[in-house]
């Protein structure tokens, strides 16, 4: 089976230290004011000295490298695609021109337009680090090992083992558009319905819907040329001559 | 009287036409390879992947397409500097349409070329000027389409070079307009290439895109109003 890189996160282990957020920013040179990952929480920030009414739950997250990536559907050039080998959703920086179509198409708000590169940006599971045998920065840095990364289709991997063992109680964030996210939570991650709807920009919808018309017009024109060509080739030149001299 | 030759195209006109045609073909081939989406992909899949593999990735294909596109625009700037008068003449011949001459000409010509003279009660075509209505339609589409394609192309080119996040709507609509513009001009181009290069009756017109001149009997037959004008001027 092909790989499916994913994160299996034990939300109850997260202590909201934001180490993953900082490590990601450093590893990936993410511009000021922008983030590739986050920790969400379901209660207000606790005030010192005040006993919280309920236990605050933390939910580490990032791009969920979905099975059904709506962001990929919003991209006209294939600059963002789901990699067949690893199952990761990748952005090809060299091909992306930063048109922004994919950004509202992500119901989890995992994408942003990198203010320096002016291209789409999001978590890519740190391919440079993986190439050197290292884990993604956020996973490597996590002091409580809440984030576990790996190929969930490989039963030998840590992620695959956790995925299998907890299959019945795994939780995914439920967006209004079901993208089948590959971000699985063990333990209570708190809020599960914060995600929105995948919005494909009107310009992209217009392009998709006009494509059959354009093909139709080109086809008609091609048929016209074929009709003219067959007259030229098969109708006796006498008749053509007649019309020429008219 | 020998068949006198009349000047139809300046050397700069011939240059810009073939330069434009070469750029168009390369831009089409590379541009189609930049669309990779099952709902849009003009040829169905396989082509973009193959082309990208050939040039070492989608990013390289984009760079090549952008390079040729910029060269194409520069070529037109160069032409406008060298022969602004010619461009003005071209536009003044191409855009005015005579409803009583040109419109019937177009419909009759389409019927004649595809079905034949028998479908028409009166197959005589109204006289035409420097360009016939078919040429005018295509030329109008190329001018308007060309401007749309060039402007939206520059917007897309600037997108990841200098435009900010607030401009993404404009960039995304530019992609759509670029696609529509190319599609419509391409539909016309099929007919244009047939008429200009394959149809035997236009052979002297084809040669004129190399030599710059057409024989008098061709001018008289195909562009009578123009011929009447230049015939007196040349005497
Ligand atoms: C490679 C194939 C092409 C051939 C063989 C070709 C041939 C010709 C010829 C022979 C003419 C002169 C017609 C005359 O003055 O009587 C012409 C004119 C013209 N060509 Fe092309 N051309 C080609 C490609 C293109 C392309 C790609 C474009 C633009 C998208 C284009 C745009 C025009 C325009 C606007 C005119 C003037 C108006 C007209 O004659 O329709 N041509 N072409």
XYZ file of C-alpha atoms and ligand atoms in Angstrom:
524
model
C 0.000 0.000 0.000
C 1.168 3.520 -0.686
C 2.216 5.575 2.266
C -0.005 7.980 4.089
C 2.044 10.311 6.185
C -0.075 11.579 9.038
C -0.048 12.806 12.593
C -1.573 10.885 15.430
C -1.814 13.293 18.332
C -2.517 12.532 21.942
C -4.239 15.781 22.807
C -4.292 15.004 26.514
C -0.501 15.118 26.544
C -0.366 18.640 25.147
C 0.584 21.262 27.720
C 0.182 24.234 25.384
C 3.866 25.120 25.578
C 3.817 26.303 21.931
C 7.182 24.661 21.384
C 5.847 23.151 18.143
C 4.711 26.535 16.883
C 8.075 28.154 17.564
C 10.103 25.224 16.207
C 8.070 25.215 12.997
C 8.543 28.922 12.484
C 12.284 28.615 12.887
C 12.667 25.451 10.813
C 10.593 26.795 7.947
C 11.470 30.452 8.092
C 7.819 31.443 8.402
C 7.409 35.254 8.214
C 6.400 37.363 11.175
C 2.714 37.184 11.981
C 2.177 33.934 10.071
C 2.092 30.339 11.311
C 1.984 26.903 9.768
C 0.654 25.227 12.897
C -1.315 26.007 16.004
C -2.605 24.898 19.360
C -6.292 25.570 19.865
C -7.976 25.479 23.259
C -11.576 25.227 24.285
C -11.560 27.495 27.361
C -10.354 31.000 27.967
C -6.730 31.411 28.976
C -6.489 30.415 32.650
C -5.843 33.289 35.049
C -3.297 32.615 37.801
C -4.938 32.072 41.162
C -8.345 31.356 39.689
C -9.429 27.758 39.539
C -10.649 26.959 36.021
C -14.274 25.841 35.912
C -13.488 23.044 33.545
C -10.276 21.445 32.450
C -8.882 23.312 29.474
C -8.191 21.018 26.565
C -5.494 21.712 24.007
C -5.571 20.725 20.380
C -2.332 20.894 18.395
C -2.937 21.102 14.654
C -1.757 22.121 11.182
C -2.458 21.116 7.581
C -4.233 17.766 7.795
C -2.986 16.419 4.432
C -6.542 15.368 3.644
C -7.677 12.365 1.713
C -10.009 14.658 -0.205
C -8.020 17.904 -0.403
C -10.320 20.741 -1.493
C -7.265 22.994 -1.790
C -5.961 20.785 -4.609
C -9.274 21.104 -6.413
C -8.983 24.903 -6.198
C -5.565 24.958 -7.896
C -5.690 25.280 -11.704
C -2.079 24.286 -12.350
C -1.435 21.370 -10.037
C 1.061 23.539 -8.128
C -0.501 21.991 -5.045
C -1.132 18.278 -5.215
C -1.481 15.171 -3.161
C 1.762 13.272 -3.506
C 1.029 9.734 -4.669
C 4.006 8.258 -2.859
C 3.665 9.804 0.573
C 0.039 10.949 0.642
C 1.230 14.389 1.755
C -0.333 17.500 0.231
C 2.559 19.398 -1.329
C 3.030 22.898 -2.718
C 5.418 23.183 -5.659
C 6.860 26.620 -4.931
C 8.348 26.913 -8.403
C 4.960 26.501 -10.069
C 2.787 28.378 -7.554
C 2.243 32.034 -8.488
C 0.348 32.900 -5.315
C -3.089 33.345 -6.884
C -4.628 32.525 -3.523
C -7.316 30.117 -4.785
C -6.358 27.396 -2.333
C -6.453 29.557 0.781
C -10.244 29.801 1.300
C -10.537 26.261 -0.080
C -9.050 24.897 3.143
C -11.785 24.583 5.774
C -9.150 24.436 8.527
C -7.460 27.693 7.583
C -4.189 25.819 7.365
C -3.040 27.799 4.329
C -1.819 31.350 4.027
C -0.066 33.430 1.431
C 3.531 33.693 2.606
C 4.152 37.426 2.918
C 7.779 37.124 1.788
C 7.550 34.413 -0.869
C 4.123 35.642 -2.046
C 3.070 32.042 -2.575
C 0.776 29.619 -0.812
C 2.317 28.157 2.316
C 1.405 25.548 4.916
C 2.790 22.533 6.762
C 4.708 20.174 4.491
C 5.959 17.778 7.167
C 9.470 19.304 6.907
C 10.818 17.418 3.865
C 14.317 18.903 4.317
C 14.523 17.473 7.818
C 13.081 14.126 6.784
C 15.659 13.899 4.002
C 18.262 13.914 6.771
C 16.433 11.295 8.786
C 14.955 13.809 11.238
C 11.331 14.163 12.308
C 9.308 17.266 11.437
C 10.376 20.152 13.676
C 7.131 20.312 15.663
C 7.235 16.590 16.431
C 10.915 16.600 17.298
C 10.555 19.482 19.685
C 7.390 18.381 21.513
C 8.469 17.799 25.146
C 5.515 15.548 26.022
C 5.548 13.652 22.713
C 1.929 14.563 22.102
C 2.565 14.735 18.347
C 3.460 11.448 16.657
C 4.318 11.508 12.978
C 4.682 8.716 10.443
C 3.135 6.473 7.832
C -0.172 5.236 9.225
C -0.288 2.535 6.564
C 2.872 1.018 7.995
C 1.939 -1.060 11.040
C 5.579 -1.072 12.125
C 5.770 2.711 12.494
C 4.909 4.440 15.776
C 2.130 6.386 14.067
C 0.805 3.253 12.375
C 0.831 1.353 15.674
C -1.045 4.124 17.514
C -3.438 4.466 14.592
C -4.289 0.770 14.653
C -4.430 0.411 18.408
C -6.801 3.351 18.865
C -8.757 2.987 15.667
C -12.134 2.894 17.445
C -11.655 6.108 19.394
C -9.689 8.259 16.951
C -11.168 11.704 16.531
C -10.886 14.013 13.504
C -11.868 17.662 13.304
C -15.243 17.829 11.609
C -15.419 20.541 8.963
C -18.595 21.512 7.110
C -16.906 20.125 4.030
C -15.737 16.596 4.663
C -12.170 16.506 3.438
C -11.206 13.301 5.286
C -8.325 14.847 7.225
C -5.272 12.750 8.065
C -4.844 14.297 11.493
C -6.020 11.916 14.169
C -6.499 12.680 17.839
C -6.299 10.215 20.650
C -7.721 11.539 23.892
C -10.128 14.426 24.065
C -8.996 17.252 21.764
C -11.773 19.584 22.946
C -13.421 21.633 20.218
C -14.135 19.538 17.179
C -16.416 21.720 15.126
C -14.415 24.897 14.728
C -13.586 24.225 11.089
C -15.529 25.966 8.347
C -16.471 25.287 4.794
C -14.231 24.851 1.769
C -14.761 27.908 -0.418
C -13.601 27.645 -4.015
C -13.215 31.232 -5.344
C -15.788 32.354 -7.939
C -13.013 32.918 -10.490
C -11.976 29.274 -10.244
C -15.577 28.079 -10.501
C -15.992 30.303 -13.575
C -12.917 28.721 -15.133
C -14.118 25.181 -14.455
C -17.590 25.882 -15.789
C -16.437 27.736 -18.892
C -13.968 25.021 -19.894
C -16.613 22.867 -21.671
C -17.855 25.924 -23.604
C -14.371 26.805 -24.737
C -13.808 23.226 -25.825
C -17.151 23.360 -27.652
C -16.286 26.548 -29.532
C -12.873 25.215 -30.506
C -14.549 21.966 -31.576
C -17.091 23.809 -33.738
C -14.342 25.795 -35.365
C -12.433 22.587 -36.010
C -15.523 21.038 -37.585
C -15.882 24.084 -39.831
C -12.298 23.666 -40.972
C -12.902 19.981 -41.653
C -15.999 20.831 -43.704
C -14.022 23.371 -45.740
C -11.158 20.960 -46.187
C -13.386 18.162 -47.412
C -15.061 20.509 -49.900
C -11.629 21.560 -51.075
C -10.533 17.950 -51.484
C -13.665 16.170 -52.661
C -15.955 18.613 -54.455
C -15.028 18.975 -58.115
C -13.050 22.099 -58.779
C -15.604 23.085 -61.450
C -18.173 23.865 -58.848
C -15.616 25.761 -56.824
C -14.569 27.661 -59.910
C -18.143 28.672 -60.566
C -18.407 30.149 -57.120
C -14.991 31.766 -57.417
C -15.954 33.649 -60.531
C -19.339 34.653 -59.277
C -1.276 44.436 -69.322
C 0.994 42.392 -67.081
C -0.415 41.424 -63.714
C 0.822 44.362 -61.684
C 1.922 43.733 -58.090
C 0.568 45.856 -55.268
C 2.246 46.387 -51.921
C 0.169 44.818 -49.122
C 2.491 44.388 -46.142
C 5.503 46.314 -44.926
C 8.611 44.395 -43.825
C 7.825 45.225 -40.205
C 4.278 43.870 -40.706
C 5.684 40.619 -42.042
C 8.118 40.423 -39.169
C 5.492 41.010 -36.483
C 3.069 38.555 -38.071
C 5.517 35.649 -38.131
C 7.075 36.620 -34.832
C 3.608 36.679 -33.289
C 2.666 33.378 -34.923
C 5.820 31.659 -33.651
C 5.311 33.026 -30.132
C 1.656 32.003 -30.199
C 2.426 28.426 -31.097
C 5.112 28.108 -28.428
C 2.960 29.852 -25.839
C 0.029 27.588 -26.634
C 2.104 24.446 -26.343
C 3.688 25.507 -23.057
C 0.570 27.203 -21.669
C -1.675 24.189 -22.123
C 0.904 22.232 -20.149
C 0.479 24.632 -17.244
C -3.161 23.713 -16.733
C -3.487 20.616 -14.641
C -6.987 20.128 -13.385
C -9.350 17.370 -14.409
C -12.227 19.791 -15.028
C -10.228 22.215 -17.191
C -7.293 20.441 -18.825
C -7.953 21.123 -22.530
C -6.548 17.864 -23.917
C -7.505 15.531 -21.130
C -4.682 14.392 -18.951
C -1.232 13.132 -19.801
C 0.048 16.096 -21.802
C 0.917 18.414 -18.894
C 2.713 15.610 -17.061
C 4.698 14.610 -20.142
C 5.698 18.171 -21.001
C 6.688 18.942 -17.416
C 8.813 15.835 -17.263
C 10.475 16.850 -20.523
C 11.597 20.272 -19.260
C 12.484 19.143 -15.753
C 9.383 20.153 -13.807
C 6.368 22.442 -13.776
C 8.437 25.317 -12.432
C 10.722 25.227 -15.470
C 7.739 25.076 -17.791
C 6.310 28.159 -16.101
C 9.625 29.994 -16.477
C 9.797 29.107 -20.178
C 6.201 30.211 -20.750
C 6.788 33.484 -18.909
C 9.986 34.132 -20.850
C 8.350 33.637 -24.241
C 5.356 35.702 -23.107
C 7.545 38.638 -22.120
C 9.470 38.360 -25.382
C 6.158 38.386 -27.269
C 5.088 41.603 -25.539
C 8.495 43.182 -26.196
C 8.183 42.211 -29.859
C 4.949 44.185 -30.094
C 6.454 47.170 -28.305
C 9.288 47.062 -30.829
C 6.830 46.869 -33.730
C 4.829 49.814 -32.409
C 8.002 51.885 -32.161
C 9.123 50.964 -35.681
C 5.788 51.127 -37.464
C 3.207 52.947 -35.382
C 1.601 54.223 -38.574
C 1.194 50.672 -39.832
C -0.465 49.627 -36.595
C -2.861 52.575 -36.808
C -3.689 51.688 -40.411
C -4.267 48.060 -39.430
C -6.652 49.007 -36.627
C -8.531 51.448 -38.864
C -9.035 48.703 -41.461
C -9.947 45.988 -39.023
C -12.465 47.529 -36.642
C -14.966 49.435 -38.828
C -17.645 47.031 -40.041
C -20.189 47.814 -42.763
C -23.486 46.146 -41.831
C -24.772 45.984 -45.397
C -21.576 44.673 -46.992
C -19.682 42.811 -44.320
C -22.392 40.972 -42.425
C -23.960 39.277 -45.479
C -20.461 38.582 -46.787
C -19.580 36.638 -43.654
C -22.678 34.448 -43.659
C -22.556 33.784 -47.372
C -18.859 32.986 -47.246
C -19.335 30.524 -44.400
C -22.118 28.756 -46.305
C -20.097 28.705 -49.534
C -16.979 27.329 -47.921
C -18.657 24.592 -45.913
C -21.788 23.523 -47.773
C -21.413 25.023 -51.220
C -23.020 27.541 -53.583
C -26.235 25.543 -53.966
C -27.601 26.562 -50.572
C -27.638 30.232 -51.503
C -30.191 31.897 -53.786
C -27.649 34.478 -54.740
C -24.091 33.317 -54.101
C -22.447 36.612 -55.137
C -20.406 38.122 -52.348
C -20.484 41.850 -51.600
C -17.191 43.598 -52.423
C -14.649 43.768 -49.644
C -11.931 46.240 -48.688
C -8.378 45.761 -47.472
C -9.597 42.966 -45.213
C -12.679 40.851 -45.750
C -15.108 40.353 -42.896
C -13.664 36.974 -41.965
C -10.232 38.508 -41.610
C -11.743 41.395 -39.666
C -13.473 39.110 -37.174
C -10.284 37.193 -36.550
C -8.154 40.328 -36.413
C -10.547 41.949 -33.915
C -10.435 38.833 -31.773
C -6.632 38.735 -31.931
C -6.287 42.402 -31.018
C -8.762 42.356 -28.130
C -7.740 38.849 -27.086
C -4.064 39.737 -27.375
C -4.448 42.764 -25.122
C -6.413 40.761 -22.541
C -3.869 37.939 -22.669
C -0.894 40.288 -22.352
C -2.367 42.337 -19.488
C -3.546 39.322 -17.492
C -0.235 37.605 -18.210
C 1.675 40.522 -16.717
C -0.605 40.524 -13.661
C 0.051 36.816 -13.114
C 3.766 37.321 -13.697
C 3.818 40.068 -11.059
C 1.728 38.062 -8.583
C 4.597 36.352 -6.773
C 7.085 39.094 -7.579
C 5.463 42.220 -6.256
C 1.746 41.827 -5.564
C 0.427 41.462 -2.034
C -2.230 39.193 -0.572
C -4.937 41.796 -1.235
C -4.403 41.317 -4.991
C -5.176 37.601 -5.114
C -8.710 38.223 -6.419
C -7.324 40.148 -9.385
C -4.709 37.470 -10.013
C -7.243 34.667 -9.891
C -9.638 36.445 -12.269
C -6.657 37.091 -14.551
C -6.106 33.346 -14.794
C -9.718 32.934 -15.903
C -9.561 35.743 -18.474
C -6.220 34.516 -19.818
C -7.782 31.098 -20.366
C -10.928 32.478 -22.037
C -8.934 34.869 -24.238
C -6.628 32.164 -25.496
C -9.519 29.740 -26.044
C -11.494 32.161 -28.200
C -8.540 33.339 -30.280
C -7.459 29.725 -30.721
C -10.900 28.789 -32.098
C -10.483 31.546 -34.695
C -6.894 30.568 -35.338
C -7.915 27.163 -36.691
C -9.950 28.868 -39.404
C -7.249 31.492 -39.937
C -4.554 28.917 -40.575
C -6.808 26.940 -42.889
C -7.782 29.996 -44.920
C -4.287 31.443 -45.039
C -2.129 28.388 -45.535
C -4.268 25.534 -46.836
C -7.131 26.961 -48.887
C -5.928 27.271 -52.499
C -7.835 30.453 -53.353
C -5.890 32.426 -50.762
C -2.479 31.289 -52.031
C -1.467 34.788 -53.235
C -2.458 36.169 -49.806
C -0.236 33.560 -48.196
C 2.688 34.490 -50.420
C 2.157 38.149 -49.564
C 3.018 37.375 -45.940
C 6.532 36.644 -47.249
C 6.962 38.966 -50.233
C 4.753 41.836 -49.074
C 2.987 42.139 -52.444
C -0.082 40.663 -54.148
C -0.918 40.427 -57.849
C -3.528 42.851 -59.194
C -6.042 40.215 -60.268
C -6.024 38.719 -56.771
C -6.507 42.162 -55.229
C -9.313 42.931 -57.642
C -11.051 39.654 -56.978
C -10.660 39.421 -53.212
C -10.321 42.985 -51.987
C -12.069 44.988 -54.670
C -12.671 48.190 -52.683
C -9.008 48.288 -51.693
C -7.935 47.546 -55.263
C -10.053 50.386 -56.623
C -8.385 52.765 -54.208
C -4.781 51.742 -54.842
C -5.270 51.293 -58.590
C -5.881 55.011 -58.988
C -3.199 55.934 -56.439
C -0.601 53.866 -58.252
C -1.276 55.426 -61.634
C 1.230 29.666 -38.272
C 0.189 29.811 -38.961
C -0.219 31.118 -39.589
C -0.263 31.349 -40.924
C 0.099 30.380 -42.034
C -0.750 32.696 -41.108
C -0.909 33.322 -42.326
C -1.375 34.594 -42.531
C -1.451 35.273 -43.781
C -1.023 34.680 -45.098
C -1.974 36.497 -43.567
C -2.210 37.564 -44.628
C -3.601 37.681 -45.083
C -3.750 38.827 -46.037
O -3.264 39.908 -45.727
O -4.373 38.617 -47.067
C -2.234 36.610 -42.188
C -2.787 37.707 -41.573
C -3.055 37.789 -40.224
N -2.661 36.891 -39.258
Fe -1.850 35.070 -39.580
N -0.991 33.252 -39.875
C -0.673 32.323 -38.910
C -0.750 32.492 -37.551
C -1.316 33.607 -36.958
C -1.494 33.760 -35.536
C -1.064 32.751 -34.481
C -2.131 34.945 -35.343
C -2.590 35.604 -34.064
C -3.080 35.008 -33.055
C -2.323 35.548 -36.638
C -2.930 36.769 -36.827
C -3.123 37.352 -38.062
C -3.842 38.588 -38.256
C -4.520 39.397 -37.148
C -3.796 38.870 -39.610
C -4.437 40.069 -40.338
C -5.896 39.868 -40.526
C -6.206 38.653 -41.335
O -5.648 38.474 -42.416
O -7.029 37.853 -40.858
N -1.820 34.710 -37.595
N -1.861 35.428 -41.544
